[in-house]
Short mmCIF file of C-alpha atoms in Angstrom, two decimals:
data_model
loop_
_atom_site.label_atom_id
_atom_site.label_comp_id
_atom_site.label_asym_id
_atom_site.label_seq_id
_atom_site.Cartn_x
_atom_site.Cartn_y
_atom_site.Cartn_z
CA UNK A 19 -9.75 11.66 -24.15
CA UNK A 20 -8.14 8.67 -25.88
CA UNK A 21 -9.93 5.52 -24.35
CA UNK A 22 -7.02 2.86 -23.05
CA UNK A 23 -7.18 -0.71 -22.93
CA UNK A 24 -5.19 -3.57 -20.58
CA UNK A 25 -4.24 -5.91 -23.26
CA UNK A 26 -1.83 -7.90 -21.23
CA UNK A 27 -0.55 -9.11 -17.34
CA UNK A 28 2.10 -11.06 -16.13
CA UNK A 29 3.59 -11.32 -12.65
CA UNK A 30 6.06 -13.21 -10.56
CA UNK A 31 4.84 -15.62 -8.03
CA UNK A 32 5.18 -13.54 -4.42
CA UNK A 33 7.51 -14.29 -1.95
CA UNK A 34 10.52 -14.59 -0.61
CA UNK A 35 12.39 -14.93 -3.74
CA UNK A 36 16.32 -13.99 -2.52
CA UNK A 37 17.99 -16.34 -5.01
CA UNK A 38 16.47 -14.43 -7.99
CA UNK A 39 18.16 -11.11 -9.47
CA UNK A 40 15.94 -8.11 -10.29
CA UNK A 41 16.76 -8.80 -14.43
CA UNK A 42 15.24 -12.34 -13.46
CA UNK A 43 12.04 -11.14 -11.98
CA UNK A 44 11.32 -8.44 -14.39
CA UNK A 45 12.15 -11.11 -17.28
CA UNK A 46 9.48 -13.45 -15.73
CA UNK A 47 6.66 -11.24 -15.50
CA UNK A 48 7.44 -8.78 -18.05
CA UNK A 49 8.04 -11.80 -20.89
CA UNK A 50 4.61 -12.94 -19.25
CA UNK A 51 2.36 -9.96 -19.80
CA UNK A 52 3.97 -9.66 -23.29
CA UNK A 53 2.89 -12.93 -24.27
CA UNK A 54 0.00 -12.42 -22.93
CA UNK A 55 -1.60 -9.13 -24.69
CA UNK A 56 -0.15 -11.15 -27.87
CA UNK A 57 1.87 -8.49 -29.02
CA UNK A 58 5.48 -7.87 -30.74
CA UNK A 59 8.25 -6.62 -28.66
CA UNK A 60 8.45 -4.18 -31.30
CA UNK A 61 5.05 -2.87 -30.93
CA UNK A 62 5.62 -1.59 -27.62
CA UNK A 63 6.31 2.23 -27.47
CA UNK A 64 7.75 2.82 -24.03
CA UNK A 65 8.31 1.26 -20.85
CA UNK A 66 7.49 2.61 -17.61
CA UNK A 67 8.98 0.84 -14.22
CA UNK A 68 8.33 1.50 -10.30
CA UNK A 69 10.63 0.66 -7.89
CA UNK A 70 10.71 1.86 -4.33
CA UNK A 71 14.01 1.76 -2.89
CA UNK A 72 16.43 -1.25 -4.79
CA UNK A 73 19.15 1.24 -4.64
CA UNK A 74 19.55 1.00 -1.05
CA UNK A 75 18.52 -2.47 -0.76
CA UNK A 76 20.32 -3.96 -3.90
CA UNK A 77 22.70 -1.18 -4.76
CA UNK A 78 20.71 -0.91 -8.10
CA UNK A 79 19.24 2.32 -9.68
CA UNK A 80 18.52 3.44 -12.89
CA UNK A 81 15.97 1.00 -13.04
CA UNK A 82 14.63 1.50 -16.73
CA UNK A 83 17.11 0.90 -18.27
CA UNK A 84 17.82 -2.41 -16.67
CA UNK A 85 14.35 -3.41 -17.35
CA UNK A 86 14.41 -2.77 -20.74
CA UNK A 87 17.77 -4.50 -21.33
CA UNK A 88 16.39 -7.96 -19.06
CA UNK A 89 13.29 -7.54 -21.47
CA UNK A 90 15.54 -6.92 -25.17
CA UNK A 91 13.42 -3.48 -26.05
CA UNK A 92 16.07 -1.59 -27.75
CA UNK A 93 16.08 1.99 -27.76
CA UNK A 94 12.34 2.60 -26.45
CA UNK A 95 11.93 5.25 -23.93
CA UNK A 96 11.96 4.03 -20.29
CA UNK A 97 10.89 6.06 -17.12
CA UNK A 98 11.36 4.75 -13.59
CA UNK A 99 8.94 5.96 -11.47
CA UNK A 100 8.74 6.10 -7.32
CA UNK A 101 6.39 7.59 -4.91
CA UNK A 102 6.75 4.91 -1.87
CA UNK A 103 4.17 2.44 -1.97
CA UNK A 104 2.26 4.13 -4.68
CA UNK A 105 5.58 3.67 -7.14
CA UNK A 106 3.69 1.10 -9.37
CA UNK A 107 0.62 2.76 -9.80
CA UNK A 108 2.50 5.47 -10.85
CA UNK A 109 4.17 3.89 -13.29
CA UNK A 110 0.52 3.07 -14.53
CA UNK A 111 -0.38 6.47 -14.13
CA UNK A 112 1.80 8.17 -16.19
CA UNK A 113 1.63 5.49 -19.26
CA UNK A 114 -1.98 6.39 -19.07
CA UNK A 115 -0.68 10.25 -19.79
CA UNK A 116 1.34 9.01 -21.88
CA UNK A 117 -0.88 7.19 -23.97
CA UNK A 118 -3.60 9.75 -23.60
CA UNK A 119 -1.38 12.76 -25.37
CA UNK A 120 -1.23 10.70 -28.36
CA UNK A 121 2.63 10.78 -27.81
CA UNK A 122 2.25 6.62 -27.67
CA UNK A 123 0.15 3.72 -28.25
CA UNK A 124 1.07 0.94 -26.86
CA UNK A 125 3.41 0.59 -23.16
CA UNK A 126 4.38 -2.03 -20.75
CA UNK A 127 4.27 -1.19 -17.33
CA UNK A 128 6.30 -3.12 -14.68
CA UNK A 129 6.93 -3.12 -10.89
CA UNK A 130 9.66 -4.69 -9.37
CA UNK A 131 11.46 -4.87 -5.58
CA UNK A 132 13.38 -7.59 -3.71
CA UNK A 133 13.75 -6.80 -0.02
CA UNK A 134 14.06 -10.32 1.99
CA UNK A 135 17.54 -10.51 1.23
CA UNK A 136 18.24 -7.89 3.89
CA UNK A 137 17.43 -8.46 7.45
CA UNK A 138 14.58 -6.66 8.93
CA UNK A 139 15.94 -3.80 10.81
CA UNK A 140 17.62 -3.08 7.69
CA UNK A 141 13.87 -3.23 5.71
CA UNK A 142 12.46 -1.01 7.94
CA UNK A 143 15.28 1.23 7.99
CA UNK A 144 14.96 1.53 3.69
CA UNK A 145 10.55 2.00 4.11
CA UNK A 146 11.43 4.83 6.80
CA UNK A 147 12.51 6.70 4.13
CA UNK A 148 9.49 7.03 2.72
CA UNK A 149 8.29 9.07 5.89
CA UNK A 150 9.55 12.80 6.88
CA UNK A 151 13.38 11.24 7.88
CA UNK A 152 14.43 13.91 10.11
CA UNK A 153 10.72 14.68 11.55
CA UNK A 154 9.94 11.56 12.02
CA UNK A 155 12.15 8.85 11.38
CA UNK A 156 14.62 10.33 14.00
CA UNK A 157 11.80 10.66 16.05
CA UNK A 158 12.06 6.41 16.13
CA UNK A 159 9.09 6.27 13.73
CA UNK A 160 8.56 3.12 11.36
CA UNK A 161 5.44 2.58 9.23
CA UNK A 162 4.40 0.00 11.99
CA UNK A 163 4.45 2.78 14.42
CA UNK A 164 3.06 5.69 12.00
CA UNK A 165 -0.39 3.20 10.77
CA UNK A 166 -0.34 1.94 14.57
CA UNK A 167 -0.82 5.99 15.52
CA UNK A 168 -3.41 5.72 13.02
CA UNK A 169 -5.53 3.15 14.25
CA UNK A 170 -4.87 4.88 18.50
CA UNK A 171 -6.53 7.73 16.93
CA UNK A 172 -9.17 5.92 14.90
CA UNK A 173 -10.02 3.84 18.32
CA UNK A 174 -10.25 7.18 19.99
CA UNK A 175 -12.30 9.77 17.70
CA UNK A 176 -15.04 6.57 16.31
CA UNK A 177 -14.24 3.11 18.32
CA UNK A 178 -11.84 0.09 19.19
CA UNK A 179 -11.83 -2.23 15.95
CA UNK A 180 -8.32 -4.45 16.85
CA UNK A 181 -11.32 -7.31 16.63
CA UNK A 182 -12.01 -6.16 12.88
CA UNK A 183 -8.92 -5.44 12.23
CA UNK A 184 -7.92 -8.62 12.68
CA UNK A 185 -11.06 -10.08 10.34
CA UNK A 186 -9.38 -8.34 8.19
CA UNK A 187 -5.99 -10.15 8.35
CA UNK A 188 -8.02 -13.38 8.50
CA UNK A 189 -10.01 -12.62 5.50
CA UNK A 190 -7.07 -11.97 3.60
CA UNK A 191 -5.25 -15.43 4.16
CA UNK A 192 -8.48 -17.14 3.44
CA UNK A 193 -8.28 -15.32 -0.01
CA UNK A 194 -4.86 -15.81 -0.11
CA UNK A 195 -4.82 -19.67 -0.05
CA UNK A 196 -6.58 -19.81 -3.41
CA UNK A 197 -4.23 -17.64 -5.09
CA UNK A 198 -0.94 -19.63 -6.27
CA UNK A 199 0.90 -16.36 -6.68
CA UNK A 200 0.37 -15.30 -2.96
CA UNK A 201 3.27 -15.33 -0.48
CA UNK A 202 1.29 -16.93 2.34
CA UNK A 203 -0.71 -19.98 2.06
CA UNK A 204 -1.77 -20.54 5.51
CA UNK A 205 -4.80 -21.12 7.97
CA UNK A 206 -4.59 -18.96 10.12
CA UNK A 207 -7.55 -18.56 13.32
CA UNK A 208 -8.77 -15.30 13.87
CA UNK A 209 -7.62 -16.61 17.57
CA UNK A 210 -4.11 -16.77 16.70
CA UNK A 211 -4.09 -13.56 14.61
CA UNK A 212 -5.77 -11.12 17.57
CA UNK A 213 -3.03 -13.46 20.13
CA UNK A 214 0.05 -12.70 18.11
CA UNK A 215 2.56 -10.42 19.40
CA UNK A 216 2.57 -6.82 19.36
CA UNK A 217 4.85 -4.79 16.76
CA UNK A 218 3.99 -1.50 17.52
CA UNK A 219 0.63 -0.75 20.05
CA UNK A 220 -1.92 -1.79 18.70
CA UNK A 221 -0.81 -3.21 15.86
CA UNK A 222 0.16 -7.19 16.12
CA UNK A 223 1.90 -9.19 14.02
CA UNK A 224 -1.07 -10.11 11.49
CA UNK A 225 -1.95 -6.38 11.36
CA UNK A 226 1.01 -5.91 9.38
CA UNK A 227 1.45 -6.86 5.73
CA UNK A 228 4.51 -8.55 4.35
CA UNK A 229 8.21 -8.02 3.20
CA UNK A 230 7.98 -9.83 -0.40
CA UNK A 231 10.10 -10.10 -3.02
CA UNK A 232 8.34 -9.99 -6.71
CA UNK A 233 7.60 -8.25 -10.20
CA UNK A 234 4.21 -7.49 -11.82
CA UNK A 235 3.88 -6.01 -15.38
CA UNK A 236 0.87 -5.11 -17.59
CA UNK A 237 0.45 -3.90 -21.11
CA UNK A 238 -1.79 -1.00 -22.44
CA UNK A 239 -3.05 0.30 -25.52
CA UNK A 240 -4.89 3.13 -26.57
CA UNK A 241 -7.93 1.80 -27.69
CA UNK A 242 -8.25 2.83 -30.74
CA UNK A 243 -4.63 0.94 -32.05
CA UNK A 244 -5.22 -2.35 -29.37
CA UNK A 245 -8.31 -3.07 -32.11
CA UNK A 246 -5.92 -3.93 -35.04
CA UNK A 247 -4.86 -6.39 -32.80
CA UNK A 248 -5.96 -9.70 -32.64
CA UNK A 249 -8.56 -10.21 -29.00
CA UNK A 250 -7.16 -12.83 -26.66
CA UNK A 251 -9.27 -12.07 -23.66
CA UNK A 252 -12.17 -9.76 -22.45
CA UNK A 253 -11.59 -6.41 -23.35
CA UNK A 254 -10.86 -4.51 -20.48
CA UNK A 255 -10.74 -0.93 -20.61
CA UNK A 256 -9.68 1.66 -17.97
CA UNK A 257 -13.33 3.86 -17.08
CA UNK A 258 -11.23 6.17 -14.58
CA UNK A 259 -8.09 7.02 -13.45
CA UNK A 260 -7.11 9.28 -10.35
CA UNK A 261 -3.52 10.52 -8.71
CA UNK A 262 -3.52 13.13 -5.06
CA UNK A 263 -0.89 13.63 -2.88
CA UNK A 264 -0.48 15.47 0.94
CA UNK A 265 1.92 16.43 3.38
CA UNK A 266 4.83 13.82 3.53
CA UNK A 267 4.69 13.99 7.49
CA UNK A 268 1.77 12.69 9.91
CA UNK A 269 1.81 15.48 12.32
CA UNK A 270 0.99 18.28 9.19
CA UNK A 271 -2.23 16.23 8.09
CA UNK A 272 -5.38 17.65 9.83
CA UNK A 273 -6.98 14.87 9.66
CA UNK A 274 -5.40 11.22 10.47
CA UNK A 275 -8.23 8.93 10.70
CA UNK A 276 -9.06 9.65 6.89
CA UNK A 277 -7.15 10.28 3.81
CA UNK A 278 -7.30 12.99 1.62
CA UNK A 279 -5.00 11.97 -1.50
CA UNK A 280 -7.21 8.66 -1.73
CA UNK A 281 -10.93 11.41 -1.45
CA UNK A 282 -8.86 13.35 -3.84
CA UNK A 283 -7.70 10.56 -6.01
CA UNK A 284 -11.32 9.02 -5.61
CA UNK A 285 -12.99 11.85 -6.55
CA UNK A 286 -10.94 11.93 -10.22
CA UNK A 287 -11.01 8.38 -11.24
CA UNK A 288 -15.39 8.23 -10.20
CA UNK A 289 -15.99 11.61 -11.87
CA UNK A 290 -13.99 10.24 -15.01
CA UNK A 291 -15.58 6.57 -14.97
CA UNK A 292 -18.79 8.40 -14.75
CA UNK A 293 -19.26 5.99 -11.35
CA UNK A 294 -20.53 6.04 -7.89
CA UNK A 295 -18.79 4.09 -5.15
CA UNK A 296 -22.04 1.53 -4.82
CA UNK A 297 -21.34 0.46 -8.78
CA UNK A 298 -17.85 -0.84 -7.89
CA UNK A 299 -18.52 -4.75 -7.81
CA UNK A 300 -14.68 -5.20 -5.94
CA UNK A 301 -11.85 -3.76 -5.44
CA UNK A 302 -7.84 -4.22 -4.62
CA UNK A 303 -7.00 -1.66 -2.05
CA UNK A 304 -4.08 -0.68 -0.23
CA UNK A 305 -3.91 -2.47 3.30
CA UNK A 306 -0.43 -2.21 4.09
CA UNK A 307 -1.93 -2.89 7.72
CA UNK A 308 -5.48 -4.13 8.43
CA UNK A 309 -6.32 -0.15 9.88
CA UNK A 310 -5.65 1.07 6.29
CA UNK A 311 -7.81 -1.16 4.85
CA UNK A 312 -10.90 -0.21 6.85
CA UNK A 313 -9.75 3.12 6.82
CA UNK A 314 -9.36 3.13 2.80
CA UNK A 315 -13.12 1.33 2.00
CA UNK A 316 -14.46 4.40 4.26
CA UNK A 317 -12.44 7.02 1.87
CA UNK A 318 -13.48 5.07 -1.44
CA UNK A 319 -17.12 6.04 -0.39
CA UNK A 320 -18.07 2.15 0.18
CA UNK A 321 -18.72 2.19 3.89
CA UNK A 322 -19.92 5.59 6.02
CA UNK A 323 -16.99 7.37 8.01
CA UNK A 324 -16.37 4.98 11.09
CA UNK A 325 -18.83 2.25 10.12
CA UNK A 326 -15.78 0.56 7.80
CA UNK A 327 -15.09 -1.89 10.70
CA UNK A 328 -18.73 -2.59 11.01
CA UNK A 329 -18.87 -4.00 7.38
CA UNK A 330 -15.53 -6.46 7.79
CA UNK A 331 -17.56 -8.04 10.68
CA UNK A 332 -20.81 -8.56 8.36
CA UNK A 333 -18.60 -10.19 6.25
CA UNK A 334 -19.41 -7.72 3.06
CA UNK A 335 -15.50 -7.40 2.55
CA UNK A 336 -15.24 -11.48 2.38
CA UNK A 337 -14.58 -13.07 -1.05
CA UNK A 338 -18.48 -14.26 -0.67
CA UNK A 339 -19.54 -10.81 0.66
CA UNK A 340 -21.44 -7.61 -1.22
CA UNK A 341 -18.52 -5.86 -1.48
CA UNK A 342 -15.25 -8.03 -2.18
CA UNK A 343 -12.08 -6.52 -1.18
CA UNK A 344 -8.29 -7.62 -1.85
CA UNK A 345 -9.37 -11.28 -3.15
CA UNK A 346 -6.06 -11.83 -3.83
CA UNK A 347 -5.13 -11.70 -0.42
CA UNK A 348 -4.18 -8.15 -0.60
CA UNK A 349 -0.44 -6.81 1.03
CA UNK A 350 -1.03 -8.59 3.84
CA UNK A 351 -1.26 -12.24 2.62
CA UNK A 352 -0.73 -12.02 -1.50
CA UNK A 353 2.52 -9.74 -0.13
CA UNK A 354 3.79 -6.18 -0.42
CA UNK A 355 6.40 -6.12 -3.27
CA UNK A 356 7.15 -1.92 -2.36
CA UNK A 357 7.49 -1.12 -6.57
CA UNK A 358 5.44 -3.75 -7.84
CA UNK A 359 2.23 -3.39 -5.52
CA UNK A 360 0.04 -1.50 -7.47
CA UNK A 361 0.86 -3.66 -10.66
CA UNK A 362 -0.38 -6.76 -8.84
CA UNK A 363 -3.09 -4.81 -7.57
CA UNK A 364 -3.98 -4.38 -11.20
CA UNK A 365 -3.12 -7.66 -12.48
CA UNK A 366 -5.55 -9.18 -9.61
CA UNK A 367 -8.58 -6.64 -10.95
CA UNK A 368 -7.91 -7.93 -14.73
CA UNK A 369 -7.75 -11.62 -13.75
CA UNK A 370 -10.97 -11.32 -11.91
CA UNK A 371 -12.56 -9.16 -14.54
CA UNK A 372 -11.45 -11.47 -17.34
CA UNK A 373 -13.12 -14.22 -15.24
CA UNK A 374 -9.59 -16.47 -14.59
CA UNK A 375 -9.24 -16.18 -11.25
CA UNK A 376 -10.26 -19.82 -10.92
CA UNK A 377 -11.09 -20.77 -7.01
CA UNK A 378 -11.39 -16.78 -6.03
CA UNK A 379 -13.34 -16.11 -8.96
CA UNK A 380 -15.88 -13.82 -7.61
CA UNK A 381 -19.69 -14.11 -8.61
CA UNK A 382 -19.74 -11.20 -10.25
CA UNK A 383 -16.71 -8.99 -11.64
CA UNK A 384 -17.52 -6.13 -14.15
CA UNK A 385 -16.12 -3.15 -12.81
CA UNK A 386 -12.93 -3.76 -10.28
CA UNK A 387 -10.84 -0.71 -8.26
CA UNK A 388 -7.45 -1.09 -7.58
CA UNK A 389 -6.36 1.72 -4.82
CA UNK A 390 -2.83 1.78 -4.20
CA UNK A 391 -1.00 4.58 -1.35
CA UNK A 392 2.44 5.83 -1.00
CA UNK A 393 3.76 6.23 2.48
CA UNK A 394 1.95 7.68 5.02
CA UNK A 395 -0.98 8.38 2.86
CA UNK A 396 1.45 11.22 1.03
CA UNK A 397 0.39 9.78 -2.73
CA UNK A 398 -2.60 7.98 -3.79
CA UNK A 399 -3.29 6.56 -7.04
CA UNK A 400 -6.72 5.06 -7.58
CA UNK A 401 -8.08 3.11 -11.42
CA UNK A 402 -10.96 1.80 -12.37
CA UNK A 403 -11.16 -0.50 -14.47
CA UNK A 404 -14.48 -2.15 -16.61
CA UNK A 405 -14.46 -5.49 -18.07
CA UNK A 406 -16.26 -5.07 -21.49
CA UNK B 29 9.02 24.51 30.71
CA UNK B 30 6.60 23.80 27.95
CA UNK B 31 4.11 21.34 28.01
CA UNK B 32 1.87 19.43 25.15
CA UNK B 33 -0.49 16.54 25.03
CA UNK B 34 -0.49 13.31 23.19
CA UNK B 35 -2.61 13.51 20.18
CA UNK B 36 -2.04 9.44 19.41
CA UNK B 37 1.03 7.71 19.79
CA UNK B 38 2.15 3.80 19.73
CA UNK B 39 4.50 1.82 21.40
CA UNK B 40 7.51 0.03 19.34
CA UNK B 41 8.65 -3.45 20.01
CA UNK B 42 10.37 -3.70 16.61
CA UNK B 43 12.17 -0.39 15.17
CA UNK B 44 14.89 0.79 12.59
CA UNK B 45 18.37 0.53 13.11
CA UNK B 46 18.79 3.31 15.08
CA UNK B 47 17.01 3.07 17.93
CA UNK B 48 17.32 -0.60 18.31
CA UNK B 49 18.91 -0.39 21.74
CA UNK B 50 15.45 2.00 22.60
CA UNK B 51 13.00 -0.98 22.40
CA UNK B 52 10.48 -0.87 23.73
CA UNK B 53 10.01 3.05 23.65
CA UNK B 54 7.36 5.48 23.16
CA UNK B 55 6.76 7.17 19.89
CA UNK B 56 4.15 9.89 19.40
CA UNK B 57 2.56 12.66 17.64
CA UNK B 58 2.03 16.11 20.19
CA UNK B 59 -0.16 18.77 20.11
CA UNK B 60 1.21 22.02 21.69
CA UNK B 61 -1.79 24.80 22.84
CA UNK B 62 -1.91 26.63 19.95
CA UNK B 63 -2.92 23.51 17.68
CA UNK B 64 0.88 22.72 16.41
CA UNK B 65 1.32 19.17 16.20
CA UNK B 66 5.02 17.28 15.84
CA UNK B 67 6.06 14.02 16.00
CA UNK B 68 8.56 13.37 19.05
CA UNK B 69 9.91 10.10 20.88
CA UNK B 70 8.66 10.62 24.21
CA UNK B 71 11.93 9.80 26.98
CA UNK B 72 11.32 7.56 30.29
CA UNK B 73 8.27 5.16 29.51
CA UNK B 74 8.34 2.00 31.09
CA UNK B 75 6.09 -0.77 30.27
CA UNK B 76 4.20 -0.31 33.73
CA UNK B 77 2.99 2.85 32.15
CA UNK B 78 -0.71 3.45 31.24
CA UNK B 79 -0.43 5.66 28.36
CA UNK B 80 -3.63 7.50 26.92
CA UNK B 81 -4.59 10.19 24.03
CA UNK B 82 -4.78 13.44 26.22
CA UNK B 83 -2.04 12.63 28.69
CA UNK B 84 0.07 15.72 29.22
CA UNK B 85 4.15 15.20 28.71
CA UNK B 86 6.78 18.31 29.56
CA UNK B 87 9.75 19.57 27.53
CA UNK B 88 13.19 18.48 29.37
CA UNK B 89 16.28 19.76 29.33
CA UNK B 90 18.00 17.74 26.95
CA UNK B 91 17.98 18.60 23.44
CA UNK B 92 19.24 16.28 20.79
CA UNK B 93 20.13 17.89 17.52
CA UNK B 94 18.70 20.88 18.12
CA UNK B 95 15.53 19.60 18.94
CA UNK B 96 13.59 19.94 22.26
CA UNK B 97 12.79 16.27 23.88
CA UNK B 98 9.53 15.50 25.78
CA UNK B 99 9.14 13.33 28.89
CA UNK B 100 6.54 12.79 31.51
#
């Protein structure tokens, strides 16, 4: 299989960014990850985009082709992708394919959502429809409510981890305060997090990750062509890639309190790297709430099956810990830009593995995992990614 | 009338448009006898209510779309 390369990354800051059109944020970050891989726009093959849900939220679809007017491609190819939550790493994902047929050699990949310009009920109204809408959103479902059901049965079938849970929040906006792209810059007290109010039992305020406005993009290159061009950074190569899915609907999983599309997805991208979950030095994954998180470092093989909470209160998931997870703050305190996620997922992995991430810089950062889920754990797209 | 147990569930304080007028209500996944599991809003909790995995909850009378509706 063609070997692939990340030769550029650019992103927005994150936040609540309502003032700003969609062409503007996919011009900032996409003009920033071209600059960065130093390459011609003309070099670039095709362009693949994830976006969630702007056409409810902005009235705007047919996303690739915006894109690739804001960024003044011409007549490349351009595919938007969705899949929920997972939309971005999609977008990745099927570049990678892409790429890996021979049919290109060099694509950008972008992610892109703006949401705080609606009011909430309105946001949670747009995410419900990335759950089974007449099985369970007109059941009064929301993702809240869906993870929240989640963690019940977690507390039930291993034990109570609200406590860890909350580590988890409060780990997060430490890392998040020495990220200048984050959304949230702020001390919070593990006090105040496990006091705030609740959203949906037992899930509080700080369990749940944020509505954020924001673009990430990256460039790749099949390896072979990216070494014609001149070397700006580390090379950083993709080891292993991995995409799953499952039922759509909560109820028709078998299983609640663990994943299968992230096992599955897991399973593809460690076989393919040729890597075991103990070689991962960090990784980027998924906590759209601070269940999912412990939840998803139990799937990913890092922690046994119920011990995940046990590990967030050793501190191993801490920026200074063995195992280092979101140091970018993650969805809960970096934000949760639906489309873009799994692009600043990746662009967090790259900056740490190129050594840049400046105050967060971890100790050591050779091979990074960014694990990024659609929905209710319906799509799961894991990559691994090795810094050369 | 038929009868099924929660198999989790969660309480909403912030929901979707819809059911805004609802809050705070009871959400939940079900498990029926045979092993059948659906997700159904559960009709008449009050926040005095001790809810738990296991409790049993009945089918009423009302039916809302076509589907049956579960209270306690």
């Amino acid at each position: 299989m063609r070997k692939i390369s990340i030769l550029g990354i650019g992103e927005t800051k994150m936040g609540r960014l309502a003032e700003r059109s969609l062409r503007d944020l996919i011009q900032e970050a996409g003009n920033k990850a071209i600059v960065d891989a130093g390459i011609e726009k003309k070099e670039i093959d095709a362009l693949y985009v994830g976006n969630f849900n702007s056409s409810y939220l902005c009235g705007q679809g047919h996303m690739g082709s915006l894109a690739s007017e804001a960024l003044e491609l011409g007549n490349i190819p351009t595919v938007r992708t969705e899949g929920a939550c997972a939309s971005g790493s999609l977008a990745f994902r099927m570049a990678v394919m892409g790429i890996q047929s021979g049919t290109y050699d060099i694509a950008l990949v972008g992610g892109v959502e703006k949401m705080t310009h609606r009011n909430t009920a309105t946001v949670t109204t747009a995410i419900a429809s990335a759950m089974d809408y007449e099985l369970e959103a007109m059941q009064g479902f929301t993702f809240p409510a869906s993870f929240a059901m989640i963690a019940h049965r977690y507390f039930h079938e291993y034990r109570d981890v609200k406590r860890e849970m909350g580590m988890c929040a409060y780990n997060a906006h430490q890392n998040a305060l020495l990220n200048p792209d984050a959304q949230m810059h702020k001390d919070v007290t593990l006090e105040k997090i496990l006091a705030a109010d609740l959203i949906a039992s037992p899930l509080s305020l700080f369990d749940c990750s944020l509505v954020t406005d924001g673009a990430a993009f990256v460039v790749l290159a099949a390896a072979d062509a990216a070494r014609g061009l001149r070397a700006k950074h580390r090379t950083i190569e993709l080891a292993g890639s991995g995409h799953a899915g499952d039922t759509l609907a909560l109820a028709s999983k078998p299983v609640i309190t663990s994943f299968a599309a992230t096992k599955a997805a897991a399973a593809q991208a460690y076989f393919q790297a040729n890597l075991k979950p103990q070689d991962i030095d960090f990784a980027e994954v998924h906590d759209c709430f601070t269940i999912t998180q412990i939840i998803n470092t139990e799937d990913l093989g890092f922690f046994e099956k119920g011990k995940g909470g046990d590990a967030v209160a050793e501190g191993i998931t801490a920026l200074k810990g063995k195992k280092p997870i979101n140091p970018s703050g993650g969805l809960k305190a970096k934000g949760h830009p639906i489309g873009a996620t799994g692009l600043s997922q990746i662009y967090e992995v790259v900056t740490q593995l190129r050594g840049d991430a400046a105050k967060r810089q971890l100790a050591k950062a050779d091979i990074g995992l960014a694990h990024n889920l659609g929905g209710t754990a319906g799509t799961c797209v894991i990559n691994i990614f090795r810094g050369q | 009338m038929k009868t099924a147990k929660i198999y989790t569930y969660s309480i909403l304080f912030s929901s979707s448009e819809e059911f805004q007028d609802k809050v705070p209500y009871l959400s939940a996944i079900l498990e029926m006898d045979d092993g059948q599991r659906f997700a159904s809003l559960i009709e008449g909790y009050r926040p005095d209510m001790e809810i738990r995995i296991g409790q049993e909850v009945k089918g009423i009378e009302k039916e809302e779309n076509g589907a049956p509706q579960f209270s306690f």
